[in-house]
JSON list of C-alpha atoms in Angstrom, two decimals:
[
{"chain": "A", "resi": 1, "resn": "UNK", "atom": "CA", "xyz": [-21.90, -13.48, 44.56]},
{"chain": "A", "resi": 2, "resn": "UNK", "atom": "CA", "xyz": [-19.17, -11.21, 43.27]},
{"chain": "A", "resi": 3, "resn": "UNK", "atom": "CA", "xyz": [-16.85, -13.96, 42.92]},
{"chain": "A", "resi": 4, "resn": "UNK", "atom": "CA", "xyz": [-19.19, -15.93, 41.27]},
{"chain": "A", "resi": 5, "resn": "UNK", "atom": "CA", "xyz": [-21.03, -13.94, 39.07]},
{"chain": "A", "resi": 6, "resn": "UNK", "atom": "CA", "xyz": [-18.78, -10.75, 39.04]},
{"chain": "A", "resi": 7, "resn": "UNK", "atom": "CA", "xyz": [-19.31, -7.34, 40.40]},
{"chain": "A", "resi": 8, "resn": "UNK", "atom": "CA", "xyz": [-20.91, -5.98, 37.70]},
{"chain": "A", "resi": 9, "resn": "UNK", "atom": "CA", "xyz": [-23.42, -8.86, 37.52]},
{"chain": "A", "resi": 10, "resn": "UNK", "atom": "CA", "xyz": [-27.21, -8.01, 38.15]},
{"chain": "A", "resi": 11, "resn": "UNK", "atom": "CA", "xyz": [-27.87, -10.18, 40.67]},
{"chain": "A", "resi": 12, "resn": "UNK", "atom": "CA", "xyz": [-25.03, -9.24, 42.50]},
{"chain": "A", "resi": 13, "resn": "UNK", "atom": "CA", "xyz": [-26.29, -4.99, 42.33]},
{"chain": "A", "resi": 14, "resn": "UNK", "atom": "CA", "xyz": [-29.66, -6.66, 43.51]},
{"chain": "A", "resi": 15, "resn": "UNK", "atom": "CA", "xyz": [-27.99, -8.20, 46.75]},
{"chain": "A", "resi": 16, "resn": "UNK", "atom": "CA", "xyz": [-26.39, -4.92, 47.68]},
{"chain": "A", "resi": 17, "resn": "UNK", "atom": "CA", "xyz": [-29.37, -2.91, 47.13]},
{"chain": "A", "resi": 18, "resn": "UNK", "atom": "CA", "xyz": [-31.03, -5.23, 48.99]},
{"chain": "A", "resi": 19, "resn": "UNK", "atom": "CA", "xyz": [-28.30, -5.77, 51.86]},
{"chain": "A", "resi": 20, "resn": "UNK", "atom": "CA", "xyz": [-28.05, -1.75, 52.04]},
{"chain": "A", "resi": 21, "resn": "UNK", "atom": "CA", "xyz": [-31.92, -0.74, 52.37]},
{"chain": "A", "resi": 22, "resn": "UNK", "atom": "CA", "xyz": [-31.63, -3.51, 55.13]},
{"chain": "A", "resi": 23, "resn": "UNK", "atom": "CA", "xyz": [-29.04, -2.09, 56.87]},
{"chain": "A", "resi": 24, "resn": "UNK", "atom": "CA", "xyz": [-29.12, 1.31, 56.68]},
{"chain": "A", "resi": 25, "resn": "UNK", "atom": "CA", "xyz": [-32.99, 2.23, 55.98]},
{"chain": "A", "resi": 26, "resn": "UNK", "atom": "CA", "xyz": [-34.09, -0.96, 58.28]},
{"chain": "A", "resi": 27, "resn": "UNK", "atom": "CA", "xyz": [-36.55, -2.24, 55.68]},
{"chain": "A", "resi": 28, "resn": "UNK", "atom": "CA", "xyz": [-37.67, -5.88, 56.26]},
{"chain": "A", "resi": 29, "resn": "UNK", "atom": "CA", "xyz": [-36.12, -8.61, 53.78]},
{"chain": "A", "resi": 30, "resn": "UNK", "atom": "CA", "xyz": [-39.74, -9.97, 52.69]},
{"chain": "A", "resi": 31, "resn": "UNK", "atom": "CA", "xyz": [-40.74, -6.19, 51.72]},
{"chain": "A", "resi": 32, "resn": "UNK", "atom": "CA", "xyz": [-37.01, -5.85, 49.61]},
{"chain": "A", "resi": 33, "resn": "UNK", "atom": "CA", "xyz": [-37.54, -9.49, 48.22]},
{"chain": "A", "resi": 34, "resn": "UNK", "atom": "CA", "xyz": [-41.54, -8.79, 47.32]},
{"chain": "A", "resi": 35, "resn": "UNK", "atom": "CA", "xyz": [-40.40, -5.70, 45.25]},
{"chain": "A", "resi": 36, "resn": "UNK", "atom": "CA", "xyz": [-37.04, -7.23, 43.75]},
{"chain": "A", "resi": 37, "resn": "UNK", "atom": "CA", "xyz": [-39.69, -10.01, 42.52]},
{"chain": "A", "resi": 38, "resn": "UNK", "atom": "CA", "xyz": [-42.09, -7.08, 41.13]},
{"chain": "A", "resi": 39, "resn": "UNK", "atom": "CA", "xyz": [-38.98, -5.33, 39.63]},
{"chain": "A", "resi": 40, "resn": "UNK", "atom": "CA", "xyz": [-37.52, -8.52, 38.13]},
{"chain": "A", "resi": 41, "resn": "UNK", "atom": "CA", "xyz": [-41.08, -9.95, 36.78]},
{"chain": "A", "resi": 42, "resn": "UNK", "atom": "CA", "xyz": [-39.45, -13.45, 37.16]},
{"chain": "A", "resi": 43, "resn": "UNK", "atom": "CA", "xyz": [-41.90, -16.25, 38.12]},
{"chain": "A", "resi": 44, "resn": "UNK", "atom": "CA", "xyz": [-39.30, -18.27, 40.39]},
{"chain": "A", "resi": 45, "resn": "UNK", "atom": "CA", "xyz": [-38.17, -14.96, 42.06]},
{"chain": "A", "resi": 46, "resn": "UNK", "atom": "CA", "xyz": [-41.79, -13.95, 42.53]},
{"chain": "A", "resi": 47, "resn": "UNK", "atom": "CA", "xyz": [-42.44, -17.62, 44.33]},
{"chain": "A", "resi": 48, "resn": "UNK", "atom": "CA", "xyz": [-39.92, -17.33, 46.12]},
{"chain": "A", "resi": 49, "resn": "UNK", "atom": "CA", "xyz": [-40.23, -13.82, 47.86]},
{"chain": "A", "resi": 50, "resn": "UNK", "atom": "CA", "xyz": [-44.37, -15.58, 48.36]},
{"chain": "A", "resi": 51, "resn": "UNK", "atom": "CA", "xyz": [-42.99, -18.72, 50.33]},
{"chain": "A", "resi": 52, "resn": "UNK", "atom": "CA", "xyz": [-40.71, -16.20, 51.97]},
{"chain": "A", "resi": 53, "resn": "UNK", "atom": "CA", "xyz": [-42.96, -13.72, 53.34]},
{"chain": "A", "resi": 54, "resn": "UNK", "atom": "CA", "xyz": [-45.32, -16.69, 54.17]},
{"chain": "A", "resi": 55, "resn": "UNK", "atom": "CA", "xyz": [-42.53, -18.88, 56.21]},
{"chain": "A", "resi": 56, "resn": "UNK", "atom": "CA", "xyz": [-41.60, -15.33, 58.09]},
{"chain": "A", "resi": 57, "resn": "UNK", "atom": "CA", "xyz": [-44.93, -14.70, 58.91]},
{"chain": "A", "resi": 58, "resn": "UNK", "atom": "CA", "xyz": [-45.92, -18.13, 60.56]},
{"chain": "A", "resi": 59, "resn": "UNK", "atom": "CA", "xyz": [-42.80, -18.31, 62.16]},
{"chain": "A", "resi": 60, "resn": "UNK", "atom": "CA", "xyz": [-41.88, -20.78, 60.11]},
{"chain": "A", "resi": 61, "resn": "UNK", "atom": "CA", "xyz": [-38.19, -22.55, 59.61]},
{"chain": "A", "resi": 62, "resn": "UNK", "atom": "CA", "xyz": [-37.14, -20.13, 57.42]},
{"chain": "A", "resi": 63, "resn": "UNK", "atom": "CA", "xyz": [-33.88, -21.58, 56.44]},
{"chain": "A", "resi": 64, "resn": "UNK", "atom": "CA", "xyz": [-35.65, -24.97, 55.73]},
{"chain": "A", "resi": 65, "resn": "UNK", "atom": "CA", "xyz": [-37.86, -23.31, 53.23]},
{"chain": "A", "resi": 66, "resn": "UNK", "atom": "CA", "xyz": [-34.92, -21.27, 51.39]},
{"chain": "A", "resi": 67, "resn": "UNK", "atom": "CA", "xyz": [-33.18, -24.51, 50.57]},
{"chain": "A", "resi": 68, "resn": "UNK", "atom": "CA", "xyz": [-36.34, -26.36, 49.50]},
{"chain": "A", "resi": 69, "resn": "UNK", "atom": "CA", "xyz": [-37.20, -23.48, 47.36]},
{"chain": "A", "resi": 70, "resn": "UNK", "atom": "CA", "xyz": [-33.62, -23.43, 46.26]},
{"chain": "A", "resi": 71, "resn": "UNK", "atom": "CA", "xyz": [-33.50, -27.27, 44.98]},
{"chain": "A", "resi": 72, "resn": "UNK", "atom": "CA", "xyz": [-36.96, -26.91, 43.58]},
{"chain": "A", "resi": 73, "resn": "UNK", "atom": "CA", "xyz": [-35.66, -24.05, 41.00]},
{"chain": "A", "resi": 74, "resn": "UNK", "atom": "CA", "xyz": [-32.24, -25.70, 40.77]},
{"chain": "A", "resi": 75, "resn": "UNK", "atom": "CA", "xyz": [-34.83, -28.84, 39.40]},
{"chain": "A", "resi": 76, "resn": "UNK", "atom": "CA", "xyz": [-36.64, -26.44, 37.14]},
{"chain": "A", "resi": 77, "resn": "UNK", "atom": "CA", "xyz": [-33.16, -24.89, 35.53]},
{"chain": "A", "resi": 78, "resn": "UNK", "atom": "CA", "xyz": [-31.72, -28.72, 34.72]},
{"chain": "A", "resi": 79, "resn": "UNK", "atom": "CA", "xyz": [-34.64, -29.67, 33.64]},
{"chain": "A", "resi": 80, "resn": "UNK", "atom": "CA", "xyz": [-34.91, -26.89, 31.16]},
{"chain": "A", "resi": 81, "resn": "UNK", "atom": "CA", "xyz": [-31.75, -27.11, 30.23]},
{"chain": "A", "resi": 82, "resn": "UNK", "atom": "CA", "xyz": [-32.29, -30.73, 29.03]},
{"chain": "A", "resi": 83, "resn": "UNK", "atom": "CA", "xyz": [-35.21, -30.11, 27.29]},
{"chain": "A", "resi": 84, "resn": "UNK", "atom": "CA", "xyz": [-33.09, -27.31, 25.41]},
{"chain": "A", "resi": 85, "resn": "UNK", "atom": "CA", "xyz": [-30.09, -30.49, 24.41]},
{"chain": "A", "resi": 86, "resn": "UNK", "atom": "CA", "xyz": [-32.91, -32.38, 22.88]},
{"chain": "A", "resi": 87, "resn": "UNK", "atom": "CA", "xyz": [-34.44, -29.59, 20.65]},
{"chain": "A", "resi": 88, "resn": "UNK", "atom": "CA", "xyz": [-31.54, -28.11, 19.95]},
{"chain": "A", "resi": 89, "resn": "UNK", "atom": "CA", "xyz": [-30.18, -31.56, 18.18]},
{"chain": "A", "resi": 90, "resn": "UNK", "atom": "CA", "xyz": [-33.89, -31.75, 17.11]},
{"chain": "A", "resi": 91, "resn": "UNK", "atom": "CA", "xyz": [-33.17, -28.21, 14.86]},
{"chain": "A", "resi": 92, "resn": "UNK", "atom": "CA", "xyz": [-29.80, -29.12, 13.82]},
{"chain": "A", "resi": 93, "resn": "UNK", "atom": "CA", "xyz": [-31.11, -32.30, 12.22]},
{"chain": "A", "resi": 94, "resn": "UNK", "atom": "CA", "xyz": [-33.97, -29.82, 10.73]},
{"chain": "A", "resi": 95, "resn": "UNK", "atom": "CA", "xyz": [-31.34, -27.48, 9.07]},
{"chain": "A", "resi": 96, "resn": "UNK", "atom": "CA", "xyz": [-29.14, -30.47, 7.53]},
{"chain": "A", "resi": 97, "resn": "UNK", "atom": "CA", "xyz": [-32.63, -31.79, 6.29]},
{"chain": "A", "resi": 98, "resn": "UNK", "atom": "CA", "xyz": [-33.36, -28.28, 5.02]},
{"chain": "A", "resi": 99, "resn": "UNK", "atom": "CA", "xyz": [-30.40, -28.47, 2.80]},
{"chain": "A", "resi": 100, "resn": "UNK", "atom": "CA", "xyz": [-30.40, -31.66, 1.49]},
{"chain": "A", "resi": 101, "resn": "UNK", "atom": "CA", "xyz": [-33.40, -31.17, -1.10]},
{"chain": "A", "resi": 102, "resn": "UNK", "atom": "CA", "xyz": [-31.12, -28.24, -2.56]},
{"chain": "A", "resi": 103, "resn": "UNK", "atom": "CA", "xyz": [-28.15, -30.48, -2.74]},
{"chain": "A", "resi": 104, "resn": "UNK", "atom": "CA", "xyz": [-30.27, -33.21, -4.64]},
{"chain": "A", "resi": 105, "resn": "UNK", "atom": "CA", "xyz": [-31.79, -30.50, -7.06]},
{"chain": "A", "resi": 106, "resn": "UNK", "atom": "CA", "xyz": [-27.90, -29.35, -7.97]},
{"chain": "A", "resi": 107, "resn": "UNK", "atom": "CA", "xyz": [-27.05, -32.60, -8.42]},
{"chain": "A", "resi": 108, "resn": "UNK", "atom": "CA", "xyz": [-29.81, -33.74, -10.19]},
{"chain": "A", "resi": 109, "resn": "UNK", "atom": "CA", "xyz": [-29.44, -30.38, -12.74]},
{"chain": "A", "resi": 110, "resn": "UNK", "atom": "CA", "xyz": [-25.79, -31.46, -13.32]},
{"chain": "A", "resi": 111, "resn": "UNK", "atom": "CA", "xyz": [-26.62, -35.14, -14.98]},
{"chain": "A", "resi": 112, "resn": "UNK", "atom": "CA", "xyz": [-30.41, -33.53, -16.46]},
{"chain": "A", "resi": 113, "resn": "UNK", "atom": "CA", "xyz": [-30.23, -32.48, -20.24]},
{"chain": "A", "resi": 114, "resn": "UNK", "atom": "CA", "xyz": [-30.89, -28.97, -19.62]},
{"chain": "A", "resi": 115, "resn": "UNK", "atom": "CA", "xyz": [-34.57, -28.81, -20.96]},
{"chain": "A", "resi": 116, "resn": "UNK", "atom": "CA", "xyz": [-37.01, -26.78, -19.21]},
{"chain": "A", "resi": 117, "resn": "UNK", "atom": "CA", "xyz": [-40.69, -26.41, -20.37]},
{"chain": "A", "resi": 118, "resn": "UNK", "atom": "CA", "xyz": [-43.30, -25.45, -18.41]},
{"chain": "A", "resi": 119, "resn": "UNK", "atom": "CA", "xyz": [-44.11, -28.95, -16.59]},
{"chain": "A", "resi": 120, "resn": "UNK", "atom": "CA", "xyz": [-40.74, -29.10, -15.18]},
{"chain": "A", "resi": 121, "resn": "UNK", "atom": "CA", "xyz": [-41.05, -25.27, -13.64]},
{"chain": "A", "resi": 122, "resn": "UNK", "atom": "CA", "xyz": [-44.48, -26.09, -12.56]},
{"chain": "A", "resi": 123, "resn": "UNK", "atom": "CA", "xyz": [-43.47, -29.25, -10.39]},
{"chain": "A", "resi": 124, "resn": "UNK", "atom": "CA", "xyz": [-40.55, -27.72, -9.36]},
{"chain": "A", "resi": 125, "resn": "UNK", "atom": "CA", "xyz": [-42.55, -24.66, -7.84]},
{"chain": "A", "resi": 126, "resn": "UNK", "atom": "CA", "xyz": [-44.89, -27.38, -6.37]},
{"chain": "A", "resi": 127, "resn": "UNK", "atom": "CA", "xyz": [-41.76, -28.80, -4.96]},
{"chain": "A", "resi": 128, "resn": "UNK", "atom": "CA", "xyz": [-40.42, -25.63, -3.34]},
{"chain": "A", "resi": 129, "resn": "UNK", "atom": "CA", "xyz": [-43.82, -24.44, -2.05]},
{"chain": "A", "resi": 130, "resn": "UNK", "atom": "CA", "xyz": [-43.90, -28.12, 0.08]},
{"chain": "A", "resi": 131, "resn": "UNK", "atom": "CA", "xyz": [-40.44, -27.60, 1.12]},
{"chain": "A", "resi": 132, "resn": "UNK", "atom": "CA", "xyz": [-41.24, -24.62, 2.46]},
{"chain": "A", "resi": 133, "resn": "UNK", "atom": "CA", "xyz": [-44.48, -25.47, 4.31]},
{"chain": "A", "resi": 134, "resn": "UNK", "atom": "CA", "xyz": [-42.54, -28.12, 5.69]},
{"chain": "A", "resi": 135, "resn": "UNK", "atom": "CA", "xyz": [-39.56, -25.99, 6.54]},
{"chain": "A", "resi": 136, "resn": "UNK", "atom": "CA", "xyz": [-41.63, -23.51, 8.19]},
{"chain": "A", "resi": 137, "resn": "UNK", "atom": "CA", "xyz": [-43.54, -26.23, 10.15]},
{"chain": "A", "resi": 138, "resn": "UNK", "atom": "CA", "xyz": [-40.62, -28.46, 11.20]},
{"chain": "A", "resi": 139, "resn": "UNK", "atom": "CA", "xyz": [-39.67, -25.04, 13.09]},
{"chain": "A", "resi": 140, "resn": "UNK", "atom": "CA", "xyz": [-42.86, -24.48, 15.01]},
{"chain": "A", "resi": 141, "resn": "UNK", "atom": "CA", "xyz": [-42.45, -28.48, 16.23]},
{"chain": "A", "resi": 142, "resn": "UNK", "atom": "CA", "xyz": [-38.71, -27.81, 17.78]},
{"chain": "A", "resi": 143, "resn": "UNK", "atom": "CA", "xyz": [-39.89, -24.40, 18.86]},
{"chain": "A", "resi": 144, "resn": "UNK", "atom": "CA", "xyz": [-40.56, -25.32, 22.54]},
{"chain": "A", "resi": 145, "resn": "UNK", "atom": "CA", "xyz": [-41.27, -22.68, 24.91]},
{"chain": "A", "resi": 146, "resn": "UNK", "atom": "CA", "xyz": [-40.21, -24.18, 28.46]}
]
């Protein structure tokens, strides 16, 4: 883990703490992994310490069960990750959309004689109140919680 993540990492702190209340205070792994879940308040830890103190208990094949937890979260992360690509292209087109009404509106004012009365301010705050409802709910769309 050092190598990997570095020594200052928090996972790695996590392993030592854990490997050193192991070693030198003799506490069980499926006690240090149930309260690194608590501490951490991460769902995938949290299943994991479960399936571990469950498969340690029974007497089950313990190492089996670490690796099918393992790919099972290793699913979840590229999975989420994916989802993540897609929405964030999904907001980038949003933003350039999001601009282009302004760009029209400058270019639009540059070739326009210059009159304003009060129909042309009224239909252009129409305008901008619509551009901003849809602004504001193109962003709750791409705003996926995974």
């Amino acid at each position: 883990m050092v190598v990997e993540h570095g020594a200052d990492a928090y996972i790695t702190k996590e392993l030592q703490l854990i490997c050193s209340a192991h070693d030198n205070q003799g506490i069980e792994i499926k006690d240090l992994l149930n309260d690194f879940s608590v501490r951490s308040g991460l769902d995938d830890v949290k299943s994991f310490a479960g399936v571990f103190d469950v498969s340690s208990n029974l007497g089950g094949d313990v190492a089996k069960v670490i690796r099918e937890t393992r790919d099972m979260i290793s699913d979840k992360i590229e999975i989420e990750l994916e989802i993540q690509t897609m929405v964030t292209g999904q907001r980038n087109q949003l933003n350039v959309l999001a601009v282009m009404p302004l760009v029209m509106s400058i270019l639009t004012r540059s070739f326009g004689d210059g009159s304003v009365n009060a129909l042309v301010i009224g239909v252009k705050l129409f305008a901008l109140a619509i551009f901003v409802f849809a602004y504001w709910w193109g962003t709750k769309i791409v705003d996926i919680k995974v």
